[in-house]
Coordinates of C-alpha atoms in Angstrom, one line a residue:
X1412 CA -47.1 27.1 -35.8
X1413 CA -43.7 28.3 -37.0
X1414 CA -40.2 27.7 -35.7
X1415 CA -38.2 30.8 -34.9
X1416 CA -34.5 31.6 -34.4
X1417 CA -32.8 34.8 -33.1
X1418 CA -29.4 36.0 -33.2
X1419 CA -27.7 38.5 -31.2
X1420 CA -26.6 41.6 -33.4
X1421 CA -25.2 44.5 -31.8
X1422 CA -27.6 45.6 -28.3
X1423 CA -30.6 43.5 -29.8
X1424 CA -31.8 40.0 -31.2
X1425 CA -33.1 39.5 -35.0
X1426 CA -35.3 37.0 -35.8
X1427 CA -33.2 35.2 -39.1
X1428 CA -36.4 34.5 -40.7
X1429 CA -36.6 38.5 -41.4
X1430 CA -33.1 39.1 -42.5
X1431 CA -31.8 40.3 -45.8
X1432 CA -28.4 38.9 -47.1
X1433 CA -26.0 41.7 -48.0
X1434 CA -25.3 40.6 -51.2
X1435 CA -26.9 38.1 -53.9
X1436 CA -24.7 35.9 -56.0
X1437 CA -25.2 36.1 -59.8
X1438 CA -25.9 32.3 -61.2
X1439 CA -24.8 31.7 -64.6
X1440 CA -25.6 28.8 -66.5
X1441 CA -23.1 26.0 -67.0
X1442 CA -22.1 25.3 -70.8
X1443 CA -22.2 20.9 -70.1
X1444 CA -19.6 18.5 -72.0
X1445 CA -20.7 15.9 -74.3
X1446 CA -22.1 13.4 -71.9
X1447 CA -23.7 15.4 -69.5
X1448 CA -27.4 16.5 -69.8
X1449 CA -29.4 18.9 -67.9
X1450 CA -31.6 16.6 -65.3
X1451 CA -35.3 15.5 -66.4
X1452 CA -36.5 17.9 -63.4
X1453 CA -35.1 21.0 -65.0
X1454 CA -32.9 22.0 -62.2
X1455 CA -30.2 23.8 -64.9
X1456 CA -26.7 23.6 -63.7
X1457 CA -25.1 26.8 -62.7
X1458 CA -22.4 28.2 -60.9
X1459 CA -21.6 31.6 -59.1
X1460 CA -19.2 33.1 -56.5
X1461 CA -19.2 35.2 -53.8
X1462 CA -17.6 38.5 -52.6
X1463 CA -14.8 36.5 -51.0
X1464 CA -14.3 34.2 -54.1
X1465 CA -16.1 31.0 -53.1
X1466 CA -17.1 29.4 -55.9
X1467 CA -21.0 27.5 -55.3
X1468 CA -22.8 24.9 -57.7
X1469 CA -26.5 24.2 -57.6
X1470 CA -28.9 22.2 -60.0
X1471 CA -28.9 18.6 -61.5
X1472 CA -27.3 16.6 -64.1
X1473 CA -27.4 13.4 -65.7
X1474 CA -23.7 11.6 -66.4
X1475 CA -23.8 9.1 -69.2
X1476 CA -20.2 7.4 -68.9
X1477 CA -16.5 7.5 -70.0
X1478 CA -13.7 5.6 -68.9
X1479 CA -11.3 8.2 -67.2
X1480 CA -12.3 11.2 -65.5
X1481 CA -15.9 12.9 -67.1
X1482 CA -15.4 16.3 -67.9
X1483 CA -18.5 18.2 -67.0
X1484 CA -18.2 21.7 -68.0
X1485 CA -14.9 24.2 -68.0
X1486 CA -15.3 27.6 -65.7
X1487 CA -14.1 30.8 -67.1
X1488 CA -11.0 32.6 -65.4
X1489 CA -11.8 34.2 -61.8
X1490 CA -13.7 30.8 -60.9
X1491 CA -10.9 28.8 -60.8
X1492 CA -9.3 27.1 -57.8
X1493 CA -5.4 28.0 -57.0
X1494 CA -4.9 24.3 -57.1
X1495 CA -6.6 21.1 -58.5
X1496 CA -9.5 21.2 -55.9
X1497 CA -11.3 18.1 -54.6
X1498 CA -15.1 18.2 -53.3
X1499 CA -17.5 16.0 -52.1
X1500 CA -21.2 15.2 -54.2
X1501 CA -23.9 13.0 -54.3
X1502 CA -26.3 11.1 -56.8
X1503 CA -29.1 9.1 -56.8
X1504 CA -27.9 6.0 -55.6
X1505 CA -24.4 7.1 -54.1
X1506 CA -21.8 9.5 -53.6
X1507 CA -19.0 10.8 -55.4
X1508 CA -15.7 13.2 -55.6
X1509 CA -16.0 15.8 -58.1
X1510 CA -12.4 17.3 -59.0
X1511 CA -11.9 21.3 -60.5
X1512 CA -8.6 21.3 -62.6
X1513 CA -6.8 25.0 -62.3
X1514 CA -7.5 25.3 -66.0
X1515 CA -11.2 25.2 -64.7
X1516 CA -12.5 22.1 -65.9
X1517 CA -15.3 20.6 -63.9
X1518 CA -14.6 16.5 -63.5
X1519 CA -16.8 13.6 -62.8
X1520 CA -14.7 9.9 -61.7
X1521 CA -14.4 7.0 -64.7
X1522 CA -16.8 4.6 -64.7
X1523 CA -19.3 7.3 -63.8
X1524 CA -23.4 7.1 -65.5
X1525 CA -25.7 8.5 -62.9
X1526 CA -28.8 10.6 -62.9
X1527 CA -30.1 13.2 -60.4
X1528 CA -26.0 14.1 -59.9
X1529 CA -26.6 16.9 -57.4
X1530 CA -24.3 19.6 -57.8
X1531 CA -25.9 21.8 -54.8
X1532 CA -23.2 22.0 -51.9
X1533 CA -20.7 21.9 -53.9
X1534 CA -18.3 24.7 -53.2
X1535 CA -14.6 25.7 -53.2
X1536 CA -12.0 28.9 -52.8
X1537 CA -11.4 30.6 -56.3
X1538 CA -8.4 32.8 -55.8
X1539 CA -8.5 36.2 -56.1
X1540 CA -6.3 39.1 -55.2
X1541 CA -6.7 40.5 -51.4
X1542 CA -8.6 43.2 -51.0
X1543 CA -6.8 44.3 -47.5
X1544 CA -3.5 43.4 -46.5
X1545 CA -2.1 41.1 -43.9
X1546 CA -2.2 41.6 -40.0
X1547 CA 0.3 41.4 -37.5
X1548 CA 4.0 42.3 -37.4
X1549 CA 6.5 43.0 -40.2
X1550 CA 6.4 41.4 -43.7
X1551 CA 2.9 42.2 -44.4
X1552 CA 1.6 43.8 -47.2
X1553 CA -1.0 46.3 -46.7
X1554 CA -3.3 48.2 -48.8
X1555 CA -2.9 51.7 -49.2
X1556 CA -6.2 53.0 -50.4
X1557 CA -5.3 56.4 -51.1
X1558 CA -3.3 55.5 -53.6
X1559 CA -4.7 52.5 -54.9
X1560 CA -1.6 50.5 -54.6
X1561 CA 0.3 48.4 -52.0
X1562 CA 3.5 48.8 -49.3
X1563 CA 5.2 46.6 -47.8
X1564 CA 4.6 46.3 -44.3

């Protein structure tokens, strides 16, 4: 006895059990600071992004302590936020506000030691450049494919 949900796509319905994303996100481990270990369940830390440059987390780590903000690893250009980015997380026994410096670094709060620090859910916008220009009337900037460059609008 299964549950089953359709969507409506074009003239007919799709069953979403049966559908195929369009694209799969390359996962690459995370390189962990000093007091941050991989989880005792083996869920590796990792990060990846998307074709329209969200950033995602997923896996586990353990948080041994510092006094000010915990680095927890640094992210390489392209999975950066535009500005210093604040997201929601959970552990164990409570919750928690992980911020992502522009210069990448992946922070824990002060005071922080915690094991089974989830890291799945955790998700922001990495900027990256347009890939079509900007609707509506004048000022826009739109793509010109042909020639690979832009014009203003």
């Amino acid at each position: 006895l299964g549950l089953r949900c359709y969507v409506k796509i074009g003239g007919g319905w799709a069953d979403i059990n049966s559908m195929v994303a369009r694209e799969t996100i390359e996962w690459r481990d995370m390189i962990l600071a000093t007091n941050i270990s991989h989880d005792a369940a083996g869920i590796t830390p990792q990060y990846g992004k998307d074709s329209n440059g969200f950033v995602y987390f997923r896996g586990l780590i353990n948080i041994a302590g510092g006094t000010e903000t915990i680095p927890i690893t640094t992210l390489p250009p392209g999975y950066r936020p535009p500005k210093d980015a604040f997201v929601p997380g959970c552990h164990a026994t409570g919750v928690l506000v992980y911020k992502i410096d522009t210069d990448g670094v992946l922070n824990a709060p002060g005071n922080t030691v915690a094991s089974d620090v989830s890291l799945d859910g955790v998700s922001f916008f990495a900027w990256q450049s347009p890939r079509f220009g900007g609707g509506g009337s004048g000022g826009g900037i739109n793509h010109d494919p042909e020639s690979g460059g832009h014009s203003p609008g």
